[in-house]
């Protein structure tokens, strides 16, 4: 192995190590955060998505069920080649989570097992909206987010 290749490999390992530390620190910060801080974090991310979405499309999101069609549309546009950044996917998930939380109740919590923020709901247990957005991109199903919301609505009203 020549010196240039070795230096490139060392550089890549260093970058991966820094990213791992940053990710674990973020997870640790959320894991030890108060419920109020988690709620603020989720709301800030959801609001950021609503602002970015309006800026990009001119479409205002009001945290109601009807606005979930807009998220499904964005996801459908990205099925062939996902151009959404991880922070955007996360913000979309928090937007979905805020629509769910505002409609059905529940509180943002950090789930240690999944290392993810979720909504703790008295009837549903844990709801993972960020994972749901990732799943929608993977499964490429139409109206995935609206259907997910509607399935929760059916179970909660029963």
XYZ file of N, CA, C and O in Angstrom:
632
model
N 0.854 -1.167 0.000
C 0.000 0.000 0.000
C 0.901 1.231 0.000
O 1.809 1.345 0.820
N 0.607 2.155 -0.919
C 1.447 3.348 -0.979
C 1.015 4.370 0.079
O -0.031 4.239 0.703
N 1.821 5.373 0.281
C 1.606 6.370 1.339
C 0.324 7.171 1.111
O -0.402 7.462 2.061
N 0.005 7.505 -0.111
C -1.206 8.274 -0.410
C -2.453 7.484 -0.023
O -3.360 8.016 0.622
N -2.492 6.227 -0.378
C -3.629 5.370 -0.031
C -3.773 5.255 1.482
O -4.874 5.346 2.027
N -2.654 5.085 2.149
C -2.661 4.980 3.601
C -3.203 6.258 4.236
O -4.030 6.217 5.144
N -2.768 7.417 3.741
C -3.246 8.689 4.282
C -4.744 8.875 4.036
O -5.464 9.372 4.904
N -5.211 8.482 2.879
C -6.643 8.574 2.580
C -7.430 7.689 3.533
O -8.444 8.101 4.098
N -6.972 6.462 3.749
C -7.656 5.548 4.668
C -7.671 6.087 6.097
O -8.690 6.018 6.789
N -6.565 6.620 6.536
C -6.487 7.198 7.884
C -7.459 8.377 7.987
O -8.165 8.532 8.988
N -7.533 9.193 6.955
C -8.459 10.320 6.939
C -9.904 9.866 7.018
O -10.713 10.435 7.768
N -10.252 8.838 6.286
C -11.617 8.307 6.304
C -11.958 7.764 7.687
O -13.029 8.034 8.228
N -11.041 7.022 8.274
C -11.263 6.477 9.623
C -11.467 7.621 10.620
O -12.339 7.560 11.482
N -10.693 8.676 10.510
C -10.815 9.822 11.418
C -12.177 10.489 11.279
O -12.829 10.827 12.274
N -12.633 10.682 10.054
C -13.941 11.300 9.820
C -15.049 10.424 10.400
O -15.966 10.913 11.073
N -14.993 9.133 10.167
C -15.998 8.213 10.698
C -15.992 8.257 12.231
O -17.055 8.283 12.861
N -14.829 8.316 12.838
C -14.737 8.377 14.301
C -15.362 9.656 14.838
O -16.108 9.638 15.822
N -15.095 10.769 14.186
C -15.675 12.050 14.622
C -17.196 12.008 14.488
O -17.925 12.425 15.391
N -17.696 11.500 13.375
C -19.145 11.401 13.188
C -19.781 10.484 14.225
O -20.863 10.776 14.743
N -19.126 9.402 14.555
C -19.659 8.480 15.567
C -19.747 9.147 16.924
O -20.733 9.004 17.645
N -18.723 9.908 17.277
C -18.745 10.629 18.557
C -19.855 11.674 18.550
O -20.593 11.798 19.526
N -19.988 12.402 17.450
C -21.045 13.420 17.366
C -22.419 12.778 17.495
O -23.285 13.282 18.206
N -22.640 11.657 16.803
C -23.928 10.978 16.854
C -24.216 10.459 18.251
O -25.305 10.609 18.771
N -23.228 9.847 18.882
C -23.455 9.297 20.218
C -23.689 10.421 21.220
O -24.481 10.273 22.138
N -23.039 11.550 21.061
C -23.251 12.686 21.953
C -24.671 13.211 21.785
O -25.344 13.501 22.759
N -25.144 13.321 20.543
C -26.506 13.785 20.282
C -27.506 12.822 20.914
O -28.445 13.233 21.584
N -27.318 11.523 20.712
C -28.208 10.534 21.305
C -28.185 10.619 22.818
O -29.219 10.552 23.470
N -26.979 10.788 23.386
C -26.866 10.880 24.836
C -27.571 12.133 25.349
O -28.248 12.095 26.368
N -27.398 13.268 24.647
C -28.060 14.503 25.048
C -29.566 14.319 25.067
O -30.240 14.769 25.997
N -30.116 13.672 24.058
C -31.557 13.448 24.012
C -31.986 12.437 25.069
O -33.033 12.584 25.688
N -31.177 11.420 25.274
C -31.526 10.383 26.251
C -31.648 10.954 27.653
O -32.475 10.504 28.444
N -30.852 11.960 27.967
C -30.879 12.527 29.312
C -31.712 13.803 29.399
O -31.793 14.406 30.460
N -32.340 14.211 28.295
C -33.117 15.455 28.278
C -34.454 15.282 29.001
O -35.030 14.198 29.029
N -34.935 16.380 29.537
C -36.239 16.381 30.207
C -37.341 16.235 29.155
O -37.130 16.549 27.975
N -38.518 15.788 29.571
C -39.652 15.707 28.635
C -39.954 17.053 27.961
O -40.287 17.090 26.783
N -39.777 18.131 28.706
C -40.017 19.461 28.126
C -39.011 19.769 27.032
O -39.363 20.311 25.988
N -37.751 19.417 27.252
C -36.703 19.648 26.249
C -36.939 18.783 25.016
O -36.737 19.234 23.888
N -37.377 17.551 25.222
C -37.682 16.678 24.086
C -38.832 17.255 23.263
O -38.779 17.262 22.029
N -39.858 17.751 23.946
C -41.003 18.342 23.247
C -40.578 19.580 22.462
O -40.997 19.776 21.318
N -39.719 20.395 23.062
C -39.219 21.591 22.379
C -38.395 21.203 21.163
O -38.550 21.780 20.081
N -37.518 20.215 21.330
C -36.690 19.738 20.215
C -37.566 19.257 19.052
O -37.351 19.640 17.896
N -38.557 18.429 19.362
C -39.440 17.892 18.329
C -40.215 19.011 17.637
O -40.332 19.029 16.409
N -40.737 19.942 18.405
C -41.509 21.049 17.834
C -40.626 21.918 16.942
O -41.044 22.324 15.855
N -39.407 22.199 17.390
C -38.490 23.008 16.573
C -38.186 22.332 15.241
O -38.162 22.984 14.195
N -37.955 21.025 15.274
C -37.686 20.278 14.033
C -38.910 20.265 13.125
O -38.800 20.417 11.907
N -40.089 20.066 13.713
C -41.332 20.053 12.933
C -41.593 21.423 12.316
O -41.966 21.527 11.138
N -41.388 22.483 13.094
C -41.570 23.846 12.583
C -40.582 24.141 11.454
O -40.936 24.782 10.464
N -39.348 23.652 11.595
C -38.338 23.858 10.552
C -38.786 23.194 9.250
O -38.643 23.778 8.170
N -39.332 21.979 9.361
C -39.811 21.323 8.149
C -40.960 22.115 7.524
O -40.990 22.319 6.304
N -41.900 22.568 8.344
C -43.044 23.331 7.817
C -42.557 24.590 7.093
O -43.045 24.911 5.995
N -41.581 25.287 7.662
C -41.032 26.490 7.019
C -40.330 26.150 5.709
O -40.544 26.799 4.689
N -39.484 25.110 5.744
C -38.748 24.718 4.534
C -39.702 24.260 3.437
O -39.499 24.566 2.254
N -40.734 23.511 3.829
C -41.711 23.030 2.855
C -42.430 24.210 2.205
O -42.591 24.242 0.979
N -42.843 25.178 3.019
C -43.539 26.348 2.461
C -42.625 27.141 1.536
O -43.047 27.596 0.477
N -41.360 27.271 1.940
C -40.390 27.997 1.120
C -40.200 27.301 -0.229
O -40.122 27.948 -1.275
N -40.148 25.986 -0.222
C -39.887 25.219 -1.442
C -41.109 25.086 -2.340
O -40.978 25.038 -3.562
N -42.294 25.013 -1.731
C -43.496 24.711 -2.527
C -44.555 25.805 -2.515
O -45.484 25.770 -3.321
N -44.461 26.726 -1.553
C -45.505 27.737 -1.393
C -46.712 27.202 -0.630
O -47.679 27.929 -0.396
N -46.651 25.946 -0.222
C -47.754 25.276 0.465
C -47.545 25.361 1.979
O -46.528 24.914 2.497
N -48.513 25.948 2.680
C -48.419 26.113 4.130
C -48.929 24.854 4.828
O -49.983 24.336 4.502
N -48.155 24.383 5.790
C -48.536 23.210 6.573
C -49.026 23.682 7.941
O -48.342 24.439 8.611
N -50.204 23.198 8.361
C -50.813 23.683 9.610
C -50.933 22.608 10.690
O -51.676 22.768 11.646
N -50.215 21.515 10.534
C -50.206 20.418 11.510
C -51.552 19.695 11.602
O -51.854 19.092 12.622
N -52.313 19.740 10.530
C -53.559 18.987 10.452
C -53.391 17.761 9.573
O -52.439 17.658 8.782
N -54.332 16.828 9.682
C -54.279 15.582 8.916
C -54.154 15.831 7.420
O -53.407 15.150 6.722
N -54.877 16.815 6.914
C -54.887 17.075 5.470
C -53.496 17.405 4.932
O -53.197 17.120 3.770
N -52.637 17.945 5.770
C -51.297 18.317 5.296
C -50.380 17.113 5.115
O -49.316 17.237 4.506
N -50.801 15.968 5.615
C -49.961 14.776 5.455
C -49.879 14.339 3.993
O -48.920 13.685 3.603
N -50.855 14.717 3.196
C -50.800 14.422 1.758
C -49.574 15.092 1.136
O -48.924 14.521 0.252
N -49.241 16.293 1.628
C -48.069 16.998 1.106
C -46.796 16.208 1.388
O -45.895 16.138 0.543
N -46.715 15.593 2.558
C -45.538 14.781 2.880
C -45.509 13.540 2.000
O -44.456 13.176 1.472
N -46.660 12.887 1.828
C -46.710 11.736 0.931
C -46.248 12.108 -0.470
O -45.525 11.356 -1.118
N -46.639 13.285 -0.935
C -46.248 13.740 -2.271
C -44.728 13.912 -2.362
O -44.102 13.476 -3.331
N -44.128 14.527 -1.359
C -42.665 14.698 -1.341
C -41.980 13.334 -1.330
O -41.023 13.106 -2.067
N -42.479 12.430 -0.514
C -41.888 11.091 -0.455
C -42.010 10.378 -1.799
O -41.052 9.772 -2.280
N -43.187 10.463 -2.428
C -43.402 9.806 -3.727
C -42.453 10.348 -4.785
O -41.965 9.598 -5.636
N -42.173 11.635 -4.749
C -41.241 12.237 -5.712
C -39.818 11.719 -5.508
O -38.978 11.839 -6.398
N -39.537 11.195 -4.340
C -38.185 10.746 -4.015
C -38.032 9.232 -4.033
O -36.989 8.720 -3.640
N -39.061 8.497 -4.455
C -38.979 7.034 -4.448
C -37.917 6.509 -5.401
O -37.154 5.627 -5.045
N -37.857 7.048 -6.594
C -36.912 6.531 -7.586
C -35.466 6.774 -7.149
O -34.636 5.866 -7.179
N -35.190 7.989 -6.742
C -33.845 8.343 -6.293
C -34.006 9.296 -5.114
O -34.395 10.442 -5.285
N -33.718 8.799 -3.924
C -33.910 9.624 -2.736
C -32.883 10.749 -2.702
O -31.691 10.518 -2.563
N -33.370 11.979 -2.829
C -32.507 13.152 -2.745
C -32.727 13.894 -1.428
O -32.181 14.972 -1.239
N -33.529 13.326 -0.540
C -33.780 13.968 0.750
C -32.599 13.717 1.686
O -32.135 12.592 1.827
N -32.151 14.764 2.340
C -31.059 14.617 3.305
C -31.599 13.979 4.585
O -32.801 14.031 4.860
N -30.700 13.403 5.358
C -31.109 12.797 6.621
C -31.762 13.824 7.557
O -32.782 13.520 8.174
N -31.218 15.052 7.678
C -31.900 16.040 8.524
C -33.321 16.367 8.029
O -34.234 16.559 8.836
N -33.530 16.393 6.714
C -34.868 16.654 6.181
C -35.806 15.504 6.511
O -36.949 15.723 6.920
N -35.334 14.273 6.357
C -36.148 13.105 6.700
C -36.522 13.152 8.181
O -37.675 12.903 8.551
N -35.565 13.509 9.018
C -35.828 13.615 10.453
C -36.877 14.701 10.732
O -37.813 14.494 11.498
N -36.728 15.857 10.096
C -37.695 16.944 10.296
C -39.090 16.543 9.816
O -40.090 16.883 10.454
N -39.155 15.821 8.702
C -40.452 15.324 8.224
C -41.078 14.403 9.267
O -42.292 14.463 9.517
N -40.253 13.559 9.850
C -40.737 12.655 10.889
C -41.267 13.403 12.098
O -42.311 13.047 12.654
N -40.560 14.447 12.492
C -41.042 15.237 13.629
C -42.327 15.981 13.269
O -43.205 16.151 14.115
N -42.438 16.416 12.012
C -43.695 17.044 11.590
C -44.834 16.020 11.712
O -45.882 16.310 12.302
N -44.631 14.832 11.167
C -45.635 13.771 11.287
C -45.949 13.514 12.756
O -47.114 13.413 13.153
N -44.918 13.428 13.580
C -45.117 13.184 15.003
C -45.922 14.273 15.682
O -46.792 13.998 16.515
N -45.662 15.512 15.315
C -46.428 16.617 15.910
C -47.886 16.589 15.469
O -48.779 16.888 16.254
N -48.141 16.192 14.224
C -49.542 16.050 13.777
C -50.214 14.957 14.612
O -51.335 15.144 15.109
N -49.541 13.852 14.799
C -50.093 12.744 15.596
C -50.300 13.181 17.039
O -51.368 12.983 17.622
N -49.285 13.784 17.632
C -49.359 14.178 19.041
C -50.449 15.217 19.280
O -51.214 15.126 20.233
N -50.545 16.199 18.393
C -51.555 17.245 18.561
C -52.973 16.699 18.358
O -53.916 17.218 18.936
N -53.097 15.672 17.543
C -54.413 15.094 17.273
C -54.830 14.088 18.345
O -55.967 14.112 18.814
N -53.927 13.206 18.720
C -54.278 12.084 19.602
C -53.696 12.186 21.009
O -54.005 11.362 21.865
N -52.832 13.164 21.251
C -52.191 13.280 22.556
C -50.923 12.457 22.607
O -50.479 11.886 21.615
N -50.353 12.399 23.772
C -49.103 11.686 23.974
C -47.974 12.657 24.241
O -48.142 13.876 24.151
N -46.837 12.113 24.600
C -45.663 12.924 24.948
C -44.434 12.393 24.238
O -44.273 11.182 24.081
N -43.560 13.310 23.853
C -42.289 12.910 23.258
C -41.412 12.291 24.338
O -41.294 12.815 25.442
N -40.815 11.168 23.988
C -39.906 10.463 24.884
C -38.729 9.946 24.061
O -38.837 9.754 22.859
N -37.636 9.679 24.748
C -36.498 9.056 24.092
C -36.568 7.569 24.392
O -36.628 7.161 25.552
N -36.594 6.754 23.342
C -36.635 5.309 23.509
C -35.197 4.795 23.460
O -34.552 4.825 22.407
N -34.725 4.354 24.586
C -33.335 3.901 24.713
C -33.049 2.689 23.825
O -31.973 2.572 23.243
N -34.022 1.785 23.706
C -33.825 0.578 22.905
C -33.595 0.878 21.433
O -32.751 0.271 20.779
N -34.348 1.840 20.892
C -34.230 2.193 19.477
C -33.358 3.417 19.250
O -33.119 3.803 18.114
N -32.921 4.049 20.338
C -32.089 5.263 20.248
C -32.763 6.317 19.372
O -32.161 6.884 18.459
N -34.036 6.559 19.674
C -34.826 7.454 18.830
C -35.914 8.128 19.662
O -36.449 7.543 20.595
N -36.225 9.364 19.281
C -37.368 10.039 19.888
C -38.647 9.420 19.352
O -38.737 9.095 18.158
N -39.595 9.256 20.230
C -40.879 8.682 19.834
C -41.968 9.351 20.660
O -41.692 10.159 21.549
N -43.199 9.025 20.333
C -44.330 9.530 21.103
C -44.836 8.391 21.975
O -45.134 7.307 21.478
N -44.909 8.657 23.266
C -45.493 7.691 24.197
C -46.974 8.030 24.287
O -47.345 9.132 24.685
N -47.800 7.084 23.836
C -49.249 7.299 23.812
C -49.909 6.259 24.705
O -49.552 5.074 24.638
N -50.895 6.667 25.519
C -51.492 5.719 26.465
C -52.130 4.490 25.817
O -52.097 3.405 26.393
N -52.687 4.621 24.625
C -53.313 3.480 23.952
C -52.383 2.797 22.954
O -52.423 1.588 22.793
N -51.580 3.562 22.276
C -50.745 3.043 21.186
C -49.384 2.542 21.649
O -48.697 1.866 20.905
N -48.981 2.928 22.821
C -47.626 2.602 23.250
C -46.671 3.597 22.630
O -46.908 4.795 22.666
N -45.597 3.107 22.011
C -44.619 3.994 21.394
C -44.889 4.120 19.902
O -45.066 3.126 19.202
N -44.893 5.360 19.433
C -45.081 5.680 18.014
C -43.776 6.305 17.534
O -43.278 7.252 18.135
N -43.233 5.779 16.438
C -41.936 6.212 15.921
C -42.112 6.914 14.571
O -41.939 6.304 13.509
N -42.436 8.200 14.568
C -42.712 8.892 13.295
C -41.505 9.059 12.380
O -41.652 8.988 11.156
N -40.310 9.254 12.928
C -39.128 9.397 12.059
C -38.868 8.077 11.345
O -38.620 8.046 10.130
N -38.962 6.977 12.064
C -38.802 5.662 11.429
C -39.880 5.425 10.380
O -39.637 4.768 9.366
N -41.062 5.945 10.621
C -42.160 5.772 9.667
C -41.858 6.479 8.348
O -42.154 5.955 7.277
N -41.246 7.647 8.424
C -40.854 8.355 7.193
C -39.788 7.549 6.452
O -39.867 7.371 5.232
N -38.818 7.023 7.164
C -37.780 6.196 6.522
C -38.408 4.954 5.871
O -38.053 4.575 4.768
N -39.347 4.342 6.582
C -40.032 3.149 6.063
C -40.818 3.496 4.793
O -40.834 2.729 3.832
N -41.466 4.653 4.789
C -42.226 5.073 3.609
C -41.313 5.199 2.392
O -41.683 4.787 1.291
N -40.124 5.740 2.586
C -39.176 5.856 1.473
C -38.725 4.488 0.979
O -38.569 4.274 -0.220
N -38.522 3.573 1.902
C -38.071 2.227 1.527
C -39.161 1.437 0.812
O -38.901 0.742 -0.153
N -40.391 1.528 1.310
C -41.483 0.707 0.775
C -42.118 1.277 -0.487
O -42.803 0.564 -1.205
N -41.934 2.576 -0.706
C -42.448 3.218 -1.918
C -43.951 3.011 -2.106
O -44.430 2.794 -3.214
N -44.712 3.070 -1.016
C -46.157 2.905 -1.118
C -46.849 4.269 -1.160
O -46.414 5.225 -0.530
N -47.912 4.348 -1.913
C -48.664 5.587 -2.067
C -49.472 5.877 -0.807
O -50.012 4.972 -0.183
N -49.564 7.134 -0.447
C -50.330 7.597 0.723
C -49.925 6.890 2.002
O -50.745 6.655 2.893
N -48.682 6.569 2.123
C -48.162 5.838 3.277
C -48.379 6.600 4.589
O -48.848 6.039 5.571
N -48.032 7.889 4.605
C -48.101 8.682 5.832
C -49.547 8.902 6.243
O -49.896 8.738 7.411
N -50.397 9.247 5.289
C -51.822 9.417 5.616
C -52.429 8.106 6.106
O -53.206 8.099 7.061
N -52.085 7.008 5.482
C -52.602 5.704 5.907
C -52.144 5.352 7.311
O -52.912 4.812 8.111
N -50.897 5.659 7.609
C -50.356 5.409 8.943
C -51.144 6.206 9.984
O -51.567 5.670 11.016
N -51.349 7.478 9.704
C -52.126 8.340 10.599
C -53.538 7.781 10.782
O -54.046 7.682 11.904
N -54.182 7.403 9.676
C -55.555 6.881 9.732
C -55.632 5.575 10.517
O -56.619 5.327 11.217
N -54.589 4.752 10.427
C -54.606 3.497 11.193
C -54.525 3.781 12.697
O -55.172 3.099 13.498
N -53.764 4.782 13.068
C -53.721 5.180 14.484
C -55.084 5.721 14.899
O -55.601 5.367 15.964
N -55.703 6.520 14.041
C -57.014 7.101 14.350
C -58.045 6.003 14.601
O -58.859 6.092 15.537
N -58.020 4.961 13.784
C -58.955 3.855 13.947
C -58.775 3.150 15.289
O -59.741 2.842 15.969
N -57.539 2.909 15.653
C -57.280 2.196 16.907
C -57.563 3.072 18.131
O -58.062 2.587 19.131
N -57.245 4.352 18.049
C -57.423 5.237 19.191
C -58.903 5.485 19.465
O -59.306 5.551 20.619
N -59.715 5.582 18.425
C -61.147 5.868 18.656
C -61.922 4.625 19.080
O -63.027 4.719 19.576
N -61.343 3.432 18.899
C -62.040 2.187 19.250
C -62.187 2.036 20.733
O -61.435 2.408 21.542
